[in-house]
Short mmCIF file of C-alpha atoms in Angstrom, two decimals:
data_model
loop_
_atom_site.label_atom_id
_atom_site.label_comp_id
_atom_site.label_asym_id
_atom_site.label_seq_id
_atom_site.Cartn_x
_atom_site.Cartn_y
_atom_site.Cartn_z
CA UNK A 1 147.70 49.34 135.34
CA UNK A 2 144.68 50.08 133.95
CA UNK A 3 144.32 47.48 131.69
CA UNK A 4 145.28 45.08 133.93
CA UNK A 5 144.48 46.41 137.38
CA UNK A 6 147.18 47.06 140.56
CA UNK A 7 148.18 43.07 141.10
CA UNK A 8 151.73 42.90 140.57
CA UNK A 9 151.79 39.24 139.74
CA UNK A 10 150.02 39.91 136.64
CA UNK A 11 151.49 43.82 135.76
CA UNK A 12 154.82 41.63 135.66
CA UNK A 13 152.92 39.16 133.78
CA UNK A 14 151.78 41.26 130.97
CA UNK A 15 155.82 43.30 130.84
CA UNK A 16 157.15 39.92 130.46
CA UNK A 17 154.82 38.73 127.39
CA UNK A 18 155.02 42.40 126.15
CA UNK A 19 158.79 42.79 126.41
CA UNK A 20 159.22 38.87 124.50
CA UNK A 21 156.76 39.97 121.87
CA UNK A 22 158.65 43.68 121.30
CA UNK A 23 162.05 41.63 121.24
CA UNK A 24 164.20 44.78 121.78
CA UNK A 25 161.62 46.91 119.77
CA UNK A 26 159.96 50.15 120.69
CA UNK A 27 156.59 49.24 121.91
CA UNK A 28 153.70 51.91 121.38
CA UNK A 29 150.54 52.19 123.21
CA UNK A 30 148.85 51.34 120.45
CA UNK A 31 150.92 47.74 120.27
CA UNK A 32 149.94 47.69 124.36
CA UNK A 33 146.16 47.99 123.84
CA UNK A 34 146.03 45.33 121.39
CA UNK A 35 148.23 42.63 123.73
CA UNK A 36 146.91 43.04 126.99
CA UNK A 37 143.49 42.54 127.37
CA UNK A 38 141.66 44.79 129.69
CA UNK A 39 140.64 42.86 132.82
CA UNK A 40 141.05 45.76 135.34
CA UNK A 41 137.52 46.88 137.08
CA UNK A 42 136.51 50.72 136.17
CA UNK A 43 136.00 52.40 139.32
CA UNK A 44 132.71 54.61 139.42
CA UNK A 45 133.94 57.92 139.65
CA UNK A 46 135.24 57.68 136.07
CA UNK A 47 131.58 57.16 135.34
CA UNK A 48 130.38 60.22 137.63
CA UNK A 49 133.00 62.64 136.79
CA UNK A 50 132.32 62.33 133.17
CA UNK A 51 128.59 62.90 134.22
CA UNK A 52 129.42 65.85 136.59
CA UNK A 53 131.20 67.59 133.74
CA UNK A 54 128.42 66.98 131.25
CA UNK A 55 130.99 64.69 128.58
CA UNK A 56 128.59 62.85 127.05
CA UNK A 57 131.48 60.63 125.03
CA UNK A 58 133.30 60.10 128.79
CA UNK A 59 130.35 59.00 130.36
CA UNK A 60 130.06 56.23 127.43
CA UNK A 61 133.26 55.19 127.56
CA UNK A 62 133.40 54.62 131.12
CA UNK A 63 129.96 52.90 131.11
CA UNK A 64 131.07 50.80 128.81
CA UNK A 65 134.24 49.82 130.48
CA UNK A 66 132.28 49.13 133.34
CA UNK A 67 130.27 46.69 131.63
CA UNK A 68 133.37 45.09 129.83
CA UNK A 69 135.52 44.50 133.03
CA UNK A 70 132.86 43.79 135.67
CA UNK A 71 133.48 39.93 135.01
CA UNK A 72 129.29 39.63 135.83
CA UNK A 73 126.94 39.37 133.49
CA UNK A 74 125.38 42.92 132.23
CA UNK A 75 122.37 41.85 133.32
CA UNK A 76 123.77 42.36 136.88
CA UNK A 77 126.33 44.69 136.13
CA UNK A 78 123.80 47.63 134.33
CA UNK A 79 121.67 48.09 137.48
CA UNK A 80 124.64 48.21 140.12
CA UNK A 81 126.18 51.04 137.52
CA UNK A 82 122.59 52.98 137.74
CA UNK A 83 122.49 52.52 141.30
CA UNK A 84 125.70 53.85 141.91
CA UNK A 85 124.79 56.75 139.34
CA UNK A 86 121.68 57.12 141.18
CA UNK A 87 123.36 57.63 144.75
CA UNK A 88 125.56 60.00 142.82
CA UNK A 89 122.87 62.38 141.81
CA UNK A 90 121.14 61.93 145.43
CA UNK A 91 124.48 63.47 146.65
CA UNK A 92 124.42 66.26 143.78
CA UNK A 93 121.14 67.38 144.96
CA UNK A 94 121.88 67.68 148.61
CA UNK A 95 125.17 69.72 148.22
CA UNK A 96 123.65 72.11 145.53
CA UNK A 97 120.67 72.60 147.85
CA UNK A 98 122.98 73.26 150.58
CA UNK A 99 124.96 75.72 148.68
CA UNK A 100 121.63 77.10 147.82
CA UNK A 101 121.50 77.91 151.30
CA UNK A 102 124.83 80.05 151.82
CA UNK A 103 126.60 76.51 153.25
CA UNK A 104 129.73 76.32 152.26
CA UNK A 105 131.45 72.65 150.92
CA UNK A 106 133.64 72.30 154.20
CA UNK A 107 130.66 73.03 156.69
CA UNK A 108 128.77 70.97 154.50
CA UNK A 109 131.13 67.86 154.03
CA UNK A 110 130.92 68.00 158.30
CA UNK A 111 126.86 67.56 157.87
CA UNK A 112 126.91 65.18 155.04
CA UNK A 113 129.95 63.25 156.89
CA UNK A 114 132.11 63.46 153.74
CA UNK A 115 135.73 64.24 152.99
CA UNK A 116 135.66 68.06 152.43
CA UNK A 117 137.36 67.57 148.65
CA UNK A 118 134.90 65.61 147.38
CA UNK A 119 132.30 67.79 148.97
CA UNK A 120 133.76 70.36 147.48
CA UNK A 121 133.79 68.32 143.69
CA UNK A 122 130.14 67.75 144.02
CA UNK A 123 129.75 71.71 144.76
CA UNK A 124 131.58 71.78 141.30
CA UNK A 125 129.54 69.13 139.35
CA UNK A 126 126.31 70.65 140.90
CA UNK A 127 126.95 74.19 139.24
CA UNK A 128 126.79 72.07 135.61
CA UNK A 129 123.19 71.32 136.28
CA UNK A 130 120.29 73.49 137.32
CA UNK A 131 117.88 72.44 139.59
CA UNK A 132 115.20 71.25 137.54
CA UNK A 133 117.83 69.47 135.50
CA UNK A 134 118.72 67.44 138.40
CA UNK A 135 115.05 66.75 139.28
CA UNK A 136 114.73 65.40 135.71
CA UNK A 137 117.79 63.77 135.85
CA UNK A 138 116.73 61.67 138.86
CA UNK A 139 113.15 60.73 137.29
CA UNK A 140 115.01 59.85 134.03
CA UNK A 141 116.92 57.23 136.11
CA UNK A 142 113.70 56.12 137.71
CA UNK A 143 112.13 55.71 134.60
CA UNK A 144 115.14 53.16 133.39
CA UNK A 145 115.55 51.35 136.23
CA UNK A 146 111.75 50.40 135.46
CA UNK A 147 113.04 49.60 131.74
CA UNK A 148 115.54 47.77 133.33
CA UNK A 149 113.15 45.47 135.22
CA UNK A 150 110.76 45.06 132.66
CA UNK A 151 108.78 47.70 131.26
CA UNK A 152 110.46 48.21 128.00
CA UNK A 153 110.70 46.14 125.26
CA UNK A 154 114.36 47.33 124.14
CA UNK A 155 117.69 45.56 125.25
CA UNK A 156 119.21 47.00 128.63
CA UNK A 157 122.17 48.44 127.15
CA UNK A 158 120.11 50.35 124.85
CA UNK A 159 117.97 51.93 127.22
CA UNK A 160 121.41 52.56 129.55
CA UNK A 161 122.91 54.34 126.80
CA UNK A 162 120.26 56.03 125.82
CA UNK A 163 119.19 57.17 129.47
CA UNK A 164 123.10 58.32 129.70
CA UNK A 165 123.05 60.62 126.80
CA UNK A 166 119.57 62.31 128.39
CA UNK A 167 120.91 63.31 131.48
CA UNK A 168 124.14 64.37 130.85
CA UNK A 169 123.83 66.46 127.51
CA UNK A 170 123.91 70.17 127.83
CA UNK A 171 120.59 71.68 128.09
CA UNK A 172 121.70 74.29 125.57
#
């Protein structure tokens, strides 16, 4: 499933050509990752949970994996995965100010009009980052999303990678 994605007709696809191939043979998921290739869109939150709990190597990997699946070009692809980043922090911000200010995540998820546990998660992921960490957080992305539309000479995914490592390695 996530290789693939949640489409039946081609999960029963990929068991068919796996279970031929294995022949009655114990198949690993090593053998499985090197059969089926990935086609399956990453969702985001892989992407902002790795962020959230400061793992630089998970926040990578998932960028990557966005870029891989998408099916668009990167050139399209990098700026919808800063955007979406970008909200992410927005959202950050406003809960850790408002738990600055004694609110707590359910009161809180009423006033942002969000689901209370994933008010409560970005009460979590907040506590990782201090508030000037944030605020440099969100001017590193503004400073890429200019790379990204011009002002740097380097390759997108270059400057994405590198903009990913900034803001999510421990300050420490």
């Amino acid at each position: 499933v996530d290789l693939v994605g949640d489409d039946l007709y081609e999960l029963a696809t990929e068991v068919e050509k796996i279970t031929t191939w294995a022949n009655g043979e114990p198949v690993t998921e090593t053998d499985i990752e090197q059969l089926v290739a990935p086609r399956a869109e990453s969702p985001a939150f892989v992407l902002t949970d790795a962020w959230g709990a400061r793992d630089v190597a998970g926040v990578l990997r998932a960028a990557e994996r966005m870029l891989e699946r998408s099916g668009d070009p990167r050139s399209r692809t990098i700026p919808r995965v800063v955007g979406s980043l970008t909200s992410y922090v927005g959202r950050i911000r406003a809960c850790q100010k408002l738990e600055a200010e004694g609110v707590p995540a359910k009161e809180a998820a009423s006033r942002l009009k969000m689901h209370p546990f994933y008010v409560q998660k970005l009460y979590a992921q907040a506590r990782n980052y201090s508030r000037e960490e944030l605020q440099d957080v969100t001017a590193r992305l503004a400073d890429l999303d200019c790379a990204l539309k011009g002002g740097s000479r380097l390759a997108n995914d270059l400057e994405l990678e590198r903009a990913l490592v900034e803001i999510t390695k421990s300050a420490t």
